[in-house]
mmCIF file of C-alpha atoms and ligand atoms in Angstrom:
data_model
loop_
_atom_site.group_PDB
_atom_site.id
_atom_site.type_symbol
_atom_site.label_atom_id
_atom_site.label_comp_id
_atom_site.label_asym_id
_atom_site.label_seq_id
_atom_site.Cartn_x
_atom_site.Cartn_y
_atom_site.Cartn_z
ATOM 1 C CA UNK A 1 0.000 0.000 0.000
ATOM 2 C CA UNK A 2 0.824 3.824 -0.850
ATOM 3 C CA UNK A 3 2.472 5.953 2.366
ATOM 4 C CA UNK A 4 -0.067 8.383 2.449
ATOM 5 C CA UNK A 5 -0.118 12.040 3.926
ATOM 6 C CA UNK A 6 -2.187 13.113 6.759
ATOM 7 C CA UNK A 7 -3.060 16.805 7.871
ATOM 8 C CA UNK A 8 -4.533 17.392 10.970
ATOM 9 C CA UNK A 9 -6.002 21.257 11.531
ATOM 10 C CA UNK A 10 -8.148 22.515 14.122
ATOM 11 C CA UNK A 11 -8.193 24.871 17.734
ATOM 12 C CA UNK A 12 -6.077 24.477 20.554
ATOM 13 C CA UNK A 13 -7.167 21.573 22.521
ATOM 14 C CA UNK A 14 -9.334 20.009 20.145
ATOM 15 C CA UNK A 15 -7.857 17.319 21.042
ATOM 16 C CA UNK A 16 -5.571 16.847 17.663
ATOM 17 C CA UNK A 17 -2.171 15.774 19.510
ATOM 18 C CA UNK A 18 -3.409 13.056 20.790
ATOM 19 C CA UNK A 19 -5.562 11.259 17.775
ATOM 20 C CA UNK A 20 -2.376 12.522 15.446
ATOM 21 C CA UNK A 21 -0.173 10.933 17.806
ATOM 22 C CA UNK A 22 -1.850 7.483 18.158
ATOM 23 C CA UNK A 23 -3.053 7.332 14.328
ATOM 24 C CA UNK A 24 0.704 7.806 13.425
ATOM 25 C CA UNK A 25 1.566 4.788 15.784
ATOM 26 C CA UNK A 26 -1.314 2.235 14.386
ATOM 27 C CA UNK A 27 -0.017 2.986 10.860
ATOM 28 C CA UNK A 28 3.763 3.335 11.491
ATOM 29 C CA UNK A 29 3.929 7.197 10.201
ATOM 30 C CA UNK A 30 5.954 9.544 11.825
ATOM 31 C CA UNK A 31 4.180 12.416 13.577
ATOM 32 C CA UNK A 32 4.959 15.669 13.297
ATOM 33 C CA UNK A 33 3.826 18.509 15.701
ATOM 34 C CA UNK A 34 4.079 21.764 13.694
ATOM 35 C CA UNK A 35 2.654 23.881 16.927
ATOM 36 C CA UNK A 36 5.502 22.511 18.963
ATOM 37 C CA UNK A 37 8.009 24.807 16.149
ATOM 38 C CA UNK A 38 6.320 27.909 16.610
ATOM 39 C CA UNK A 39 6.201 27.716 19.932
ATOM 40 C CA UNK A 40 10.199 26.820 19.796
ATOM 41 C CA UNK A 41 10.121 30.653 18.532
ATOM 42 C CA UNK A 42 8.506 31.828 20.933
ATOM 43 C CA UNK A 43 10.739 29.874 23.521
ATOM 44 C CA UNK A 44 13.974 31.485 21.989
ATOM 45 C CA UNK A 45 12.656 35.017 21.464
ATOM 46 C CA UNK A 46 12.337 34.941 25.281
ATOM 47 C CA UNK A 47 15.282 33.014 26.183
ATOM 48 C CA UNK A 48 17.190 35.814 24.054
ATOM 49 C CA UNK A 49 15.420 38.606 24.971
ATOM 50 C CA UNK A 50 14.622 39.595 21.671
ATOM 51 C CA UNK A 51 11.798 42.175 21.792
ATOM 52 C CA UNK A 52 8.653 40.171 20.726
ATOM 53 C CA UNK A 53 6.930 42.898 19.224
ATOM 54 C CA UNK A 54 9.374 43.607 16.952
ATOM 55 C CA UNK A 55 8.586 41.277 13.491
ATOM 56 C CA UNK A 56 11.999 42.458 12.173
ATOM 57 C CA UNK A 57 14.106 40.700 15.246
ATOM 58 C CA UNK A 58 11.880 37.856 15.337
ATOM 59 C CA UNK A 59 12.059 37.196 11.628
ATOM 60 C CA UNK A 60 15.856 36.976 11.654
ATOM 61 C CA UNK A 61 15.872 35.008 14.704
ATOM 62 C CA UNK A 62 13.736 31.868 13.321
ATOM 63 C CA UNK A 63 15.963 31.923 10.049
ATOM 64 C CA UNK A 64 19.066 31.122 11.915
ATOM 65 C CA UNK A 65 17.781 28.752 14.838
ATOM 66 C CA UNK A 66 17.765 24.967 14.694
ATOM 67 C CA UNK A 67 14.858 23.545 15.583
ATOM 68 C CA UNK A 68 14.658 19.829 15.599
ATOM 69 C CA UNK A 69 12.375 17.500 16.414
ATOM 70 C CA UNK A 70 12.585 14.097 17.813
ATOM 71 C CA UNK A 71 9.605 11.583 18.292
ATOM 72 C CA UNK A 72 8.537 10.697 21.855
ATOM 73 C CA UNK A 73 9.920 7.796 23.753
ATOM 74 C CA UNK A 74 6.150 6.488 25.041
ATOM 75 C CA UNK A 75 3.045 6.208 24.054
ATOM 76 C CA UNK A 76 2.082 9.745 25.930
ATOM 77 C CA UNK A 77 4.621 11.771 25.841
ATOM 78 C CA UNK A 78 4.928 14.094 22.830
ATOM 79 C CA UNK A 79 7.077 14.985 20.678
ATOM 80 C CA UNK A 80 10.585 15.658 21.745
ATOM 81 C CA UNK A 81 11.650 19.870 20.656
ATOM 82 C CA UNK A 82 15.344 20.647 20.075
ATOM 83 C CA UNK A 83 16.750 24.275 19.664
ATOM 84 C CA UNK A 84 20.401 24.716 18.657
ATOM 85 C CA UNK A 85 20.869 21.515 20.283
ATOM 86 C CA UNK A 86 19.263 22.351 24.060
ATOM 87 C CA UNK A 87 15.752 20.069 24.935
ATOM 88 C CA UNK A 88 13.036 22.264 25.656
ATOM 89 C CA UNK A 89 10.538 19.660 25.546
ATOM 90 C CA UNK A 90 8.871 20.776 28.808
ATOM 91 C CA UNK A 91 9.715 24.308 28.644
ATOM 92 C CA UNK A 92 7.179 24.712 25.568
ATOM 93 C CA UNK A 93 4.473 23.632 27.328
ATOM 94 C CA UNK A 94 3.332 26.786 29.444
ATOM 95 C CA UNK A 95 0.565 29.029 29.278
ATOM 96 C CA UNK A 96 3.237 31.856 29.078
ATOM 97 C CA UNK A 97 4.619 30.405 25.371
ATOM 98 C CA UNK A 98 1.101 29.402 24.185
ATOM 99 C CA UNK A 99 -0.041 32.979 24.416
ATOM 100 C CA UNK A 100 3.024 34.424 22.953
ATOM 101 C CA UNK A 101 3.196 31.928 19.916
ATOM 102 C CA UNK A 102 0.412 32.938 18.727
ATOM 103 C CA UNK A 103 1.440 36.804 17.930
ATOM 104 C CA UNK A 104 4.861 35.597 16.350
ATOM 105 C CA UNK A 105 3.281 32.577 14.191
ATOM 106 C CA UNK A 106 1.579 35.858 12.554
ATOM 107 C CA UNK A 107 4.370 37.246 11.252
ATOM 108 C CA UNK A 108 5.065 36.037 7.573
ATOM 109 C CA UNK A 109 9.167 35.539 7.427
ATOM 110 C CA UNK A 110 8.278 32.894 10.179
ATOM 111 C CA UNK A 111 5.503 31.082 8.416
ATOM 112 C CA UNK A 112 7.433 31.039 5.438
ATOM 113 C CA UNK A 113 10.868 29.273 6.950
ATOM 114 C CA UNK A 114 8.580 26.594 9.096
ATOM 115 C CA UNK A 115 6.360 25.825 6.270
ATOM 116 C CA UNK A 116 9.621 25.467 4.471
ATOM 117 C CA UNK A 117 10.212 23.181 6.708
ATOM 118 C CA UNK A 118 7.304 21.112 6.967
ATOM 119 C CA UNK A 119 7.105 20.474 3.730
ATOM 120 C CA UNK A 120 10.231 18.718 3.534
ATOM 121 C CA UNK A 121 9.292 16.921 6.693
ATOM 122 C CA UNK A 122 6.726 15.914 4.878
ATOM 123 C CA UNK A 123 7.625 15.273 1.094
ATOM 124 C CA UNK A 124 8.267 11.656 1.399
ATOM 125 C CA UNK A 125 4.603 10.670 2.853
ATOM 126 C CA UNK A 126 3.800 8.191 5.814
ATOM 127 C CA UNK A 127 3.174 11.262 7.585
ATOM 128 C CA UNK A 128 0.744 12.434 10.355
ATOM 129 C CA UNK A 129 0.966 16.771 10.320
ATOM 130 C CA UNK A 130 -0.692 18.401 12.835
ATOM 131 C CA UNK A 131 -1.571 21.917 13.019
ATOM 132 C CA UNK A 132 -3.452 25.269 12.057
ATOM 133 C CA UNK A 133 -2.800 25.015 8.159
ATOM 134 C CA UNK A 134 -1.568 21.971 6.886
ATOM 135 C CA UNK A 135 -4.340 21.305 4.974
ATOM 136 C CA UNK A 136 -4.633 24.650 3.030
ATOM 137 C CA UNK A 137 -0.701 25.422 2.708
ATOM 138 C CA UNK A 138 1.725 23.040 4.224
ATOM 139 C CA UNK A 139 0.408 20.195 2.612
ATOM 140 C CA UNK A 140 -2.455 21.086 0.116
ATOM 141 C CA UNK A 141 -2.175 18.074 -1.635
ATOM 142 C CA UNK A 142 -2.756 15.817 1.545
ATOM 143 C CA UNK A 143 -4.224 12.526 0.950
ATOM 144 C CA UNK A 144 -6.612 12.896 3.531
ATOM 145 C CA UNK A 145 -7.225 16.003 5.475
ATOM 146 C CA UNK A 146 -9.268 16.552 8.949
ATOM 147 C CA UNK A 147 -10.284 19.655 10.596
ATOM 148 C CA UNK A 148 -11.049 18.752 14.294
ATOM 149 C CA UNK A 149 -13.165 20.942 16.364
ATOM 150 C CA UNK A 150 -14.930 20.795 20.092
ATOM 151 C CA UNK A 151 -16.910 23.410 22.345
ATOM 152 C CA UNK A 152 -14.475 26.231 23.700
ATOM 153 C CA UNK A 153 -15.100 24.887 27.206
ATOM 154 C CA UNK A 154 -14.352 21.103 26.539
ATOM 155 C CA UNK A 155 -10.919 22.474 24.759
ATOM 156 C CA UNK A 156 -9.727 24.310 28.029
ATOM 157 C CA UNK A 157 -11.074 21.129 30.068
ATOM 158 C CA UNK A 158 -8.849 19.387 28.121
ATOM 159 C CA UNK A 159 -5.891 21.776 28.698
ATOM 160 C CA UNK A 160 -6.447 21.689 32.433
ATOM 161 C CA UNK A 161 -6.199 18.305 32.916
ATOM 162 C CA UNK A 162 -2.933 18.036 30.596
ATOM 163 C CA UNK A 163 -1.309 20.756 32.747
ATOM 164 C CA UNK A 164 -2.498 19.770 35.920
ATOM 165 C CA UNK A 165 -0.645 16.091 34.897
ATOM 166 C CA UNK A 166 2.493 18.208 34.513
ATOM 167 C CA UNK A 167 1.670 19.676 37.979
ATOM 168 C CA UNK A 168 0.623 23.475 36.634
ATOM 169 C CA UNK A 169 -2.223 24.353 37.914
ATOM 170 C CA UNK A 170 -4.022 27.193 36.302
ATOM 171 C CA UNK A 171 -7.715 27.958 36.755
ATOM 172 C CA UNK A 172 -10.739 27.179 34.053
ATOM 173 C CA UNK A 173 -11.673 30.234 33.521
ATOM 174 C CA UNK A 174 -8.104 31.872 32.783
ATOM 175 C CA UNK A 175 -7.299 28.943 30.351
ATOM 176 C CA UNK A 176 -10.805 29.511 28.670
ATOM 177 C CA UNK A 177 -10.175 33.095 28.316
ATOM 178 C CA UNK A 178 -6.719 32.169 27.035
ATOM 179 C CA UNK A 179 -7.953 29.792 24.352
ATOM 180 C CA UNK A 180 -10.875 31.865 23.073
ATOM 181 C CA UNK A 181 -8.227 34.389 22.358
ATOM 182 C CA UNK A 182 -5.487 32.578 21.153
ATOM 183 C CA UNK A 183 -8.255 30.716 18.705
ATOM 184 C CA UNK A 184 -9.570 34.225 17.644
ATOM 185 C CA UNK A 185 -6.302 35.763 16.758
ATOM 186 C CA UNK A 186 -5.046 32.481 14.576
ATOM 187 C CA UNK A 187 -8.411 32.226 12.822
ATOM 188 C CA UNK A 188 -8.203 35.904 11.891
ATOM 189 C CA UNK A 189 -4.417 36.430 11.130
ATOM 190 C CA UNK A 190 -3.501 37.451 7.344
ATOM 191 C CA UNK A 191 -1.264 35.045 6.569
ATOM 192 C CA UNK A 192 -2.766 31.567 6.580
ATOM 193 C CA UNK A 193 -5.628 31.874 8.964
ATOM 194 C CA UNK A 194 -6.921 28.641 10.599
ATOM 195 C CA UNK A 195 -9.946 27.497 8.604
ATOM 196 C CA UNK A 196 -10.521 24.124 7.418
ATOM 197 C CA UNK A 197 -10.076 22.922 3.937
ATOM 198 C CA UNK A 198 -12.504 23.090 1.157
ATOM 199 C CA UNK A 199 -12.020 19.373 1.118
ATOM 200 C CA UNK A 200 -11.549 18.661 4.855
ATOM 201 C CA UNK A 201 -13.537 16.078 7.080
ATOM 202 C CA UNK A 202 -14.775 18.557 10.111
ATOM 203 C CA UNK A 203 -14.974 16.341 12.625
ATOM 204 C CA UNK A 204 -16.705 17.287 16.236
ATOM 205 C CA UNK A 205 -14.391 15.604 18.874
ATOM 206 C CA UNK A 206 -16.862 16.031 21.822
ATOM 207 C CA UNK A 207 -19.064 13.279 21.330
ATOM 208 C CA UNK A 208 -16.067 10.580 20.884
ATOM 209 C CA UNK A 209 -13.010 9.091 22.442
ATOM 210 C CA UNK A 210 -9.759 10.067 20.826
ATOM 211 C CA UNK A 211 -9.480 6.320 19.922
ATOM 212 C CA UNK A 212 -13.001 6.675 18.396
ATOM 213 C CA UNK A 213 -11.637 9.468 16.084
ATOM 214 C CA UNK A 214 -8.503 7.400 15.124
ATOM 215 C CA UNK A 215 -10.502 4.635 13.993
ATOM 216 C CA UNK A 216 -12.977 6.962 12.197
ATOM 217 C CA UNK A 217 -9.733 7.960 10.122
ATOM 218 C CA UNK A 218 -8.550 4.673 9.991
ATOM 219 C CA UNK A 219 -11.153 3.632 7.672
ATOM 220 C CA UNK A 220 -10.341 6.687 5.239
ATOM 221 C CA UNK A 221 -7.379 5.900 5.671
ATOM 222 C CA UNK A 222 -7.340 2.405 4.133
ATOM 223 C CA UNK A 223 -9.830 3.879 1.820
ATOM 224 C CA UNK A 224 -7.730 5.957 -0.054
ATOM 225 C CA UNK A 225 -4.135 3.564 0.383
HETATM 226 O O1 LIG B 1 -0.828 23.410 18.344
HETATM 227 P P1 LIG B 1 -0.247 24.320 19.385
HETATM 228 O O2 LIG B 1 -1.227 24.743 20.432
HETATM 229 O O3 LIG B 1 1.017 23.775 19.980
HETATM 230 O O4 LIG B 1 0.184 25.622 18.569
HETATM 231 C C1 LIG B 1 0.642 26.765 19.229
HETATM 232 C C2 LIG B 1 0.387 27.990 18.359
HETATM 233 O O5 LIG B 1 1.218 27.909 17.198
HETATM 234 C C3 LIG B 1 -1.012 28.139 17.810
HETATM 235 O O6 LIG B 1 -1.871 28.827 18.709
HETATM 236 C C4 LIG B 1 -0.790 28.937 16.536
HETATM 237 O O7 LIG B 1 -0.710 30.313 16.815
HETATM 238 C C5 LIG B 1 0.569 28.470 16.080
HETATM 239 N N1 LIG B 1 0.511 27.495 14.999
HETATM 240 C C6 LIG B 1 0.327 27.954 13.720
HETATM 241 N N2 LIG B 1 0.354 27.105 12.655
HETATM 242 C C7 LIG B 1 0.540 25.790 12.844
HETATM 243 C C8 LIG B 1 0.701 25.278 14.164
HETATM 244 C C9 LIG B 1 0.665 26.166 15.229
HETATM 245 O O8 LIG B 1 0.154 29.153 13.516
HETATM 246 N N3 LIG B 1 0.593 24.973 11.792
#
């Protein structure tokens, strides 16, 4: 059978890392976590001080910085995020770098050398992309493309419990807040707003299991191979 490609798009805590994670796994196809490379921006820009609100600084800083990605050693642990060399696995993960990724994945020099990126990552096929635009940019010719949605509030449920497993506690109703706006501002952005594909499944998470969704994929899956 054919190595297909797979692009997963859709809101924070939709619940994508975790069916794109597990559907690479059942069919042998490397994942790859495009979020997890803006937010190594955003990690840097702070780590360097770079002023964030300058696109200029920002811009030259993602051209020259490594960012590598490794896949995770278990079946729950994500993918493994490299910059010049240093792990910052964990350090990605915060409230703090999710609200300031979204602001620098705006600007268009960084889009352009991630998606640059991306592609390559994912030229050969037997890949699982996960993201905000695979479908409609990084990978418009995916074989099978899924936009995956759920209510607002069952998104930052989902985000508090993954946190709270790390041992960050943060309330509801700041992570709500925080996801409403991060959602709003990478829906609405210029340069390759979140919105699903012309010829994307949407798919409503809140009803089924992540499992569920994998094997709901599954079948197009070996539909199309
Ligand atoms: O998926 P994750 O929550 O890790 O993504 C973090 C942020 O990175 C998103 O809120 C979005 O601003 C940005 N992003 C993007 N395009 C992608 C993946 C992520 O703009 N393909």
């Amino acid at each position: 059978p054919r190595l297909l490609t797979i692009a997963i798009d859709g809101p924070a805590g939709a619940g994508k890392s975790t069916v794109a994670r597990h559907l690479a796994q059942r069919l042998g196809y490397t994942y790859i976590d495009t979020g997890a490379m803006y937010r190594a921006v955003a990690w840097a820009a702070l780590d360097r001080g770079a002023p964030t609100d300058d696109p200029e600084t920002i811009s030259a800083l993602a051209e020259g910085l490594d960012i590598h990605l490794e896949p995770g050693d278990s079946d729950d642990r994500g993918t493994r995020v490299f910059v010049d060399g240093r792990e910052i696995t964990d350090e990605i993960r915060t409230p703090e770098i999710s609200s300031l990724t979204s602001p620098l994945s705006a600007i268009p020099a960084v889009r352009r050398r991630l998606v640059a990126l991306q592609q390559r990552l994912g030229a050969l096929g037997g890949v699982v992309m996960e993201g905000r635009d695979i479908g409609t940019v990084v990978l418009p010719d995916a074989d099978i493309k899924v936009f995956l949605t759920a209510t607002a509030h069952r998104r930052a449920e989902r985000r508090r419990a993954e946190l709270a497993e790390r041992g960050l506690e943060v309330s509801f109703d700041e992570l709500l807040g925080q996801i409403e706006e991060r959602d709003q501002r990478d829906a609405s952005r210029d340069v390759s707003p979140m919105v699903a594909a012309s010829d994307a499944h949407v798919l409503d998470s809140d009803p089924y299991t992540a499992d569920e969704v994998v094997d709901r994929i599954l079948i197009w899956h070996d539909e199309a191979s």
